[in-house]
PDB file of C-alpha atoms in Angstrom:
ATOM      1  CA  GLN A   1       0.000   0.000   0.000  1.00 88.00           C
ATOM      2  CA  LEU A   2       2.868   2.385   0.754  1.00 88.00           C
ATOM      3  CA  ASP A   3       4.319   1.814  -2.715  1.00 91.00           C
ATOM      4  CA  LEU A   4       0.884   2.438  -4.214  1.00 92.00           C
ATOM      5  CA  LEU A   5       0.587   5.698  -2.258  1.00 94.00           C
ATOM      6  CA  ARG A   6       4.011   6.853  -3.436  1.00 94.00           C
ATOM      7  CA  ARG A   7       3.070   6.167  -7.049  1.00 93.00           C
ATOM      8  CA  ALA A   8      -0.288   7.918  -6.618  1.00 94.00           C
ATOM      9  CA  ALA A   9       1.477  10.915  -5.056  1.00 95.00           C
ATOM     10  CA  ALA A  10       3.851  11.158  -8.033  1.00 94.00           C
ATOM     11  CA  ILE A  11       0.871  11.163 -10.399  1.00 93.00           C
ATOM     12  CA  SER A  12      -0.837  13.868  -8.327  1.00 93.00           C
ATOM     13  CA  VAL A  13       2.240  16.128  -8.642  1.00 91.00           C
ATOM     14  CA  ARG A  14       2.187  15.770 -12.420  1.00 91.00           C
ATOM     15  CA  GLU A  15      -1.589  16.416 -12.457  1.00 89.00           C
ATOM     16  CA  ARG A  16      -1.165  19.499 -10.221  1.00 90.00           C
ATOM     17  CA  ALA A  17      -3.279  18.023  -7.460  1.00 90.00           C
ATOM     18  CA  GLU A  18      -2.619  17.655  -3.749  1.00 94.00           C
ATOM     19  CA  LEU A  19      -3.261  14.155  -2.408  1.00 96.00           C
ATOM     20  CA  TYR A  20      -4.086  13.068   1.147  1.00 98.00           C
ATOM     21  CA  VAL A  21      -4.891   9.846   2.970  1.00 97.00           C
ATOM     22  CA  VAL A  22      -8.022  10.564   5.006  1.00 97.00           C
ATOM     23  CA  GLY A  23     -10.791   9.274   7.237  1.00 94.00           C
ATOM     24  CA  GLY A  24     -10.978   5.677   8.374  1.00 93.00           C
ATOM     25  CA  THR A  25      -7.656   4.794   6.766  1.00 96.00           C
ATOM     26  CA  VAL A  26      -5.850   7.356   8.939  1.00 97.00           C
ATOM     27  CA  ARG A  27      -7.803   6.267  12.024  1.00 96.00           C
ATOM     28  CA  ASP A  28      -6.901   2.626  11.426  1.00 93.00           C
ATOM     29  CA  VAL A  29      -3.213   3.254  10.683  1.00 94.00           C
ATOM     30  CA  LEU A  30      -2.836   5.382  13.831  1.00 95.00           C
ATOM     31  CA  SER A  31      -4.580   2.619  15.812  1.00 93.00           C
ATOM     32  CA  GLY A  32      -2.089   0.050  14.525  1.00 92.00           C
ATOM     33  CA  VAL A  33      -4.625  -1.649  12.249  1.00 90.00           C
ATOM     34  CA  MET A  34      -3.652  -2.458   8.667  1.00 90.00           C
ATOM     35  CA  PRO A  35      -6.304  -0.847   6.468  1.00 90.00           C
ATOM     36  CA  ILE A  36      -8.008  -3.071   3.931  1.00 86.00           C
ATOM     37  CA  ASP A  37      -8.973  -0.221   1.627  1.00 90.00           C
ATOM     38  CA  LEU A  38      -7.500   3.238   1.153  1.00 95.00           C
ATOM     39  CA  ASP A  39      -9.430   6.504   1.504  1.00 96.00           C
ATOM     40  CA  LEU A  40      -7.854   9.350  -0.469  1.00 96.00           C
ATOM     41  CA  VAL A  41      -8.816  12.971  -1.121  1.00 96.00           C
ATOM     42  CA  TRP A  42      -7.417  15.142  -3.862  1.00 93.00           C
ATOM     43  CA  VAL A  43      -7.429  18.925  -4.080  1.00 93.00           C
ATOM     44  CA  GLY A  44      -7.090  20.711  -7.436  1.00 86.00           C
ATOM     45  CA  GLY A  45      -6.137  18.963 -10.626  1.00 69.00           C
ATOM     46  CA  THR A  46      -8.826  18.033 -13.113  1.00 64.00           C
ATOM     47  CA  GLY A  47     -12.073  16.113 -13.030  1.00 69.00           C
ATOM     48  CA  ARG A  48     -10.262  13.307 -14.856  1.00 83.00           C
ATOM     49  CA  PHE A  49      -7.957  12.626 -11.900  1.00 87.00           C
ATOM     50  CA  ALA A  50      -9.744   9.429 -10.797  1.00 89.00           C
ATOM     51  CA  GLY A  51      -9.568   7.901 -14.279  1.00 90.00           C
ATOM     52  CA  THR A  52      -5.940   8.927 -14.711  1.00 91.00           C
ATOM     53  CA  LEU A  53      -5.024   7.414 -11.344  1.00 92.00           C
ATOM     54  CA  ALA A  54      -6.793   4.120 -12.099  1.00 92.00           C
ATOM     55  CA  GLU A  55      -5.234   3.842 -15.547  1.00 93.00           C
ATOM     56  CA  GLU A  56      -1.677   4.674 -14.516  1.00 92.00           C
ATOM     57  CA  LEU A  57      -1.762   2.433 -11.445  1.00 93.00           C
ATOM     58  CA  GLY A  58      -2.961  -0.499 -13.557  1.00 92.00           C
ATOM     59  CA  GLY A  59      -6.404  -0.584 -12.005  1.00 92.00           C
ATOM     60  CA  LYS A  60     -10.003  -0.088 -12.929  1.00 94.00           C
ATOM     61  CA  LEU A  61     -12.385   2.790 -12.285  1.00 92.00           C
ATOM     62  CA  LEU A  62     -15.431   1.067 -10.767  1.00 93.00           C
ATOM     63  CA  SER A  63     -17.724   4.037 -10.195  1.00 90.00           C
ATOM     64  CA  ILE A  64     -18.011   7.809 -10.106  1.00 88.00           C
ATOM     65  CA  SER A  65     -20.734   9.622  -8.166  1.00 87.00           C
ATOM     66  CA  GLU A  66     -22.378  13.007  -8.513  1.00 83.00           C
ATOM     67  CA  PHE A  67     -20.785  13.936  -5.170  1.00 84.00           C
ATOM     68  CA  GLY A  68     -17.205  13.971  -6.485  1.00 83.00           C
ATOM     69  CA  THR A  69     -16.331  10.480  -5.283  1.00 89.00           C
ATOM     70  CA  ALA A  70     -14.937   7.489  -7.152  1.00 91.00           C
ATOM     71  CA  LYS A  71     -14.170   3.874  -6.360  1.00 94.00           C
ATOM     72  CA  LEU A  72     -11.085   2.281  -7.916  1.00 95.00           C
ATOM     73  CA  SER A  73      -9.931  -1.326  -7.903  1.00 94.00           C
ATOM     74  CA  ILE A  74      -6.134  -1.512  -7.903  1.00 92.00           C
ATOM     75  CA  GLN A  75      -3.946  -4.547  -7.197  1.00 86.00           C
ATOM     76  CA  GLY A  76      -6.850  -6.421  -5.631  1.00 85.00           C
ATOM     77  CA  GLY A  77      -7.652  -3.573  -3.237  1.00 90.00           C
ATOM     78  CA  ILE A  78     -10.136  -0.741  -3.253  1.00 94.00           C
ATOM     79  CA  ILE A  79      -9.342   2.955  -3.221  1.00 94.00           C
ATOM     80  CA  ASP A  80     -12.150   5.321  -2.294  1.00 94.00           C
ATOM     81  CA  LEU A  81     -11.142   8.587  -3.909  1.00 94.00           C
ATOM     82  CA  ALA A  82     -12.907  11.901  -3.393  1.00 92.00           C
ATOM     83  CA  SER A  83     -12.435  15.440  -4.526  1.00 91.00           C
ATOM     84  CA  ALA A  84     -12.053  17.741  -1.505  1.00 93.00           C
ATOM     85  CA  ARG A  85     -15.401  19.358  -0.859  1.00 92.00           C
ATOM     86  CA  SER A  86     -17.739  21.136   1.470  1.00 90.00           C
ATOM     87  CA  GLU A  87     -21.353  20.089   1.944  1.00 88.00           C
ATOM     88  CA  THR A  88     -24.585  21.764   2.971  1.00 87.00           C
ATOM     89  CA  TYR A  89     -27.902  20.096   3.729  1.00 86.00           C
ATOM     90  CA  GLU A  90     -31.264  21.633   2.822  1.00 87.00           C
ATOM     91  CA  ARG A  91     -33.052  19.661   5.545  1.00 84.00           C
ATOM     92  CA  PRO A  92     -32.421  16.640   7.799  1.00 81.00           C
ATOM     93  CA  GLY A  93     -31.941  13.499   5.742  1.00 79.00           C
ATOM     94  CA  ALA A  94     -31.540  15.393   2.448  1.00 82.00           C
ATOM     95  CA  LEU A  95     -28.702  14.542   0.118  1.00 82.00           C
ATOM     96  CA  PRO A  96     -25.915  17.109   0.378  1.00 85.00           C
ATOM     97  CA  THR A  97     -25.226  19.991  -1.948  1.00 85.00           C
ATOM     98  CA  VAL A  98     -21.542  19.576  -2.738  1.00 88.00           C
ATOM     99  CA  VAL A  99     -19.038  22.296  -3.672  1.00 90.00           C
ATOM    100  CA  SER A 100     -15.331  21.789  -4.401  1.00 88.00           C
ATOM    101  CA  GLY A 101     -13.207  22.828  -1.457  1.00 92.00           C
ATOM    102  CA  THR A 102      -9.910  22.698   0.374  1.00 95.00           C
ATOM    103  CA  ILE A 103      -8.569  19.895   2.529  1.00 97.00           C
ATOM    104  CA  ASP A 104      -9.593  21.927   5.604  1.00 97.00           C
ATOM    105  CA  GLU A 105     -13.177  22.206   4.315  1.00 96.00           C
ATOM    106  CA  ASP A 106     -13.197  18.505   3.531  1.00 95.00           C
ATOM    107  CA  LEU A 107     -12.104  17.560   7.041  1.00 97.00           C
ATOM    108  CA  ALA A 108     -14.719  19.938   8.510  1.00 96.00           C
ATOM    109  CA  ARG A 109     -17.559  18.060   6.752  1.00 93.00           C
ATOM    110  CA  ARG A 110     -16.647  14.680   8.231  1.00 95.00           C
ATOM    111  CA  ASP A 111     -18.614  12.748  10.816  1.00 94.00           C
ATOM    112  CA  PHE A 112     -16.362  12.370  13.882  1.00 97.00           C
ATOM    113  CA  SER A 113     -13.047  13.775  15.082  1.00 98.00           C
ATOM    114  CA  VAL A 114     -11.304  10.396  14.682  1.00 97.00           C
ATOM    115  CA  ASN A 115     -12.287  10.434  10.994  1.00 97.00           C
ATOM    116  CA  ALA A 116     -11.385  14.105  10.443  1.00 98.00           C
ATOM    117  CA  MET A 117      -7.644  13.599  10.143  1.00 98.00           C
ATOM    118  CA  ALA A 118      -5.486  13.482   7.013  1.00 98.00           C
ATOM    119  CA  ILE A 119      -1.945  12.475   6.153  1.00 98.00           C
ATOM    120  CA  SER A 120      -0.252  14.562   3.484  1.00 97.00           C
ATOM    121  CA  LEU A 121       1.245  12.848   0.456  1.00 97.00           C
ATOM    122  CA  GLN A 122       2.890  16.050  -0.863  1.00 93.00           C
ATOM    123  CA  GLU A 123       6.617  15.939  -1.511  1.00 90.00           C
ATOM    124  CA  ASP A 124       7.374  18.835   0.828  1.00 92.00           C
ATOM    125  CA  ASP A 125       5.368  17.513   3.809  1.00 94.00           C
ATOM    126  CA  TRP A 126       5.006  13.777   3.154  1.00 95.00           C
ATOM    127  CA  GLY A 127       3.543  12.027   6.189  1.00 95.00           C
ATOM    128  CA  VAL A 128       2.499  15.166   8.094  1.00 97.00           C
ATOM    129  CA  ILE A 129      -0.755  14.600   9.992  1.00 97.00           C
ATOM    130  CA  LEU A 130      -3.459  17.247   9.762  1.00 98.00           C
ATOM    131  CA  ASP A 131      -5.618  17.045  12.899  1.00 98.00           C
ATOM    132  CA  PRO A 132      -7.743  20.201  13.261  1.00 98.00           C
ATOM    133  CA  TYR A 133     -10.382  18.559  15.529  1.00 98.00           C
ATOM    134  CA  ARG A 134      -8.155  16.740  18.053  1.00 97.00           C
ATOM    135  CA  GLY A 135      -8.858  13.348  16.534  1.00 97.00           C
ATOM    136  CA  LEU A 136      -5.574  11.946  17.846  1.00 97.00           C
ATOM    137  CA  ASP A 137      -6.581  12.786  21.415  1.00 98.00           C
ATOM    138  CA  ASP A 138     -10.012  11.203  20.921  1.00 98.00           C
ATOM    139  CA  LEU A 139      -8.432   8.148  19.307  1.00 97.00           C
ATOM    140  CA  GLU A 140      -6.153   7.663  22.327  1.00 97.00           C
ATOM    141  CA  GLN A 141      -9.095   8.072  24.698  1.00 97.00           C
ATOM    142  CA  LYS A 142     -11.392   5.907  22.508  1.00 96.00           C
ATOM    143  CA  ILE A 143     -13.985   8.655  22.205  1.00 97.00           C
ATOM    144  CA  ILE A 144     -16.560   9.285  19.478  1.00 97.00           C
ATOM    145  CA  ARG A 145     -17.092  13.044  19.132  1.00 97.00           C
ATOM    146  CA  VAL A 146     -19.047  14.907  16.446  1.00 97.00           C
ATOM    147  CA  LEU A 147     -17.554  18.029  14.915  1.00 96.00           C
ATOM    148  CA  HIS A 148     -20.622  20.245  15.388  1.00 94.00           C
ATOM    149  CA  SER A 149     -24.104  20.219  16.909  1.00 94.00           C
ATOM    150  CA  ARG A 150     -25.894  19.741  13.531  1.00 91.00           C
ATOM    151  CA  SER A 151     -23.962  16.591  12.683  1.00 94.00           C
ATOM    152  CA  PHE A 152     -26.776  14.073  13.176  1.00 94.00           C
ATOM    153  CA  SER A 153     -29.462  16.306  11.674  1.00 91.00           C
ATOM    154  CA  ASP A 154     -27.291  17.034   8.614  1.00 90.00           C
ATOM    155  CA  ASP A 155     -26.676  13.338   8.011  1.00 91.00           C
ATOM    156  CA  PRO A 156     -28.739  10.945  10.156  1.00 92.00           C
ATOM    157  CA  THR A 157     -26.740   7.965   8.860  1.00 93.00           C
ATOM    158  CA  ARG A 158     -24.027   9.216  11.226  1.00 94.00           C
ATOM    159  CA  ILE A 159     -26.228   7.926  14.072  1.00 95.00           C
ATOM    160  CA  LEU A 160     -25.770   4.412  12.712  1.00 95.00           C
ATOM    161  CA  ARG A 161     -22.059   4.914  12.087  1.00 94.00           C
ATOM    162  CA  ALA A 162     -21.584   6.122  15.668  1.00 95.00           C
ATOM    163  CA  LEU A 163     -23.290   2.988  16.924  1.00 94.00           C
ATOM    164  CA  ARG A 164     -21.133   0.820  14.663  1.00 93.00           C
ATOM    165  CA  TYR A 165     -17.902   2.496  15.827  1.00 92.00           C
ATOM    166  CA  ALA A 166     -18.879   2.189  19.477  1.00 93.00           C
ATOM    167  CA  HIS A 167     -19.469  -1.521  19.008  1.00 94.00           C
ATOM    168  CA  ARG A 168     -16.681  -2.416  16.565  1.00 91.00           C
ATOM    169  CA  LEU A 169     -13.934  -0.218  17.996  1.00 90.00           C
ATOM    170  CA  GLY A 170     -14.978  -0.269  21.650  1.00 93.00           C
ATOM    171  CA  PHE A 171     -15.293   3.540  21.751  1.00 95.00           C
ATOM    172  CA  GLN A 172     -17.508   5.592  24.069  1.00 96.00           C
ATOM    173  CA  TYR A 173     -19.535   8.657  23.130  1.00 96.00           C
ATOM    174  CA  GLU A 174     -18.281  12.004  24.364  1.00 96.00           C
ATOM    175  CA  ASP A 175     -20.996  13.531  26.607  1.00 97.00           C
ATOM    176  CA  GLU A 176     -22.317  16.173  24.180  1.00 97.00           C
ATOM    177  CA  THR A 177     -22.205  13.653  21.323  1.00 97.00           C
ATOM    178  CA  ALA A 178     -24.233  11.185  23.416  1.00 96.00           C
ATOM    179  CA  ALA A 179     -26.898  13.825  24.058  1.00 96.00           C
ATOM    180  CA  LEU A 180     -26.995  14.795  20.374  1.00 96.00           C
ATOM    181  CA  TRP A 181     -27.167  11.105  19.419  1.00 94.00           C
ATOM    182  CA  MET A 182     -30.266  10.594  21.578  1.00 94.00           C
ATOM    183  CA  LYS A 183     -31.953  13.715  20.171  1.00 93.00           C
ATOM    184  CA  GLY A 184     -30.992  12.699  16.658  1.00 92.00           C
ATOM    185  CA  LEU A 185     -32.711   9.314  16.705  1.00 92.00           C
ATOM    186  CA  ALA A 186     -35.882  10.940  15.341  1.00 91.00           C
ATOM    187  CA  TYR A 187     -33.947  11.978  12.224  1.00 90.00           C
ATOM    188  CA  LEU A 188     -33.517   8.334  11.189  1.00 91.00           C
ATOM    189  CA  GLU A 189     -37.019   8.501   9.708  1.00 90.00           C
ATOM    190  CA  THR A 190     -35.882  11.223   7.276  1.00 87.00           C
ATOM    191  CA  ILE A 191     -33.368   9.006   5.475  1.00 83.00           C
ATOM    192  CA  SER A 192     -34.369   8.160   1.919  1.00 75.00           C
ATOM    193  CA  GLY A 193     -33.783   4.800   0.294  1.00 70.00           C
TER     194      GLY A 193
END
């Protein structure tokens, strides 16, 4: 995976894009767990970046979504690739309105602090961890903490993810997150198929 990341980073330089490892991959690596799949975010470059990456890494582009995300199959593994973005929600349970953004905006839209970290793959700061929401502290303390009070109303599926993380990772809810989680249960009925 490290070799694959180095090759992807070299392609991103040529394509004038910044590339970061993000989300669950960062959480798992920092927890000492070997990630099965890789979560990557790119900033800049062109809309063809996902296809270019798949082609040059000898893989296959499996899907592209309207939200700026793509799924690639490379060397028997999966790469979830997303364009850095910010999101707004018209109402609870609505699909997001997505706008291209910076890595900081992308981390700010994430579900929990432990998933709002990134590792830079840029030549000048390779391996530097971006942690604007104290995810490392929460990871050490095994805490699930939302980034803002609208988290569960913006995306009620986060209620289910919080439950899954608590069970699978043995994490506890931070107090305010627990209160928001309880209030947010009503939003589960707003989720569309």
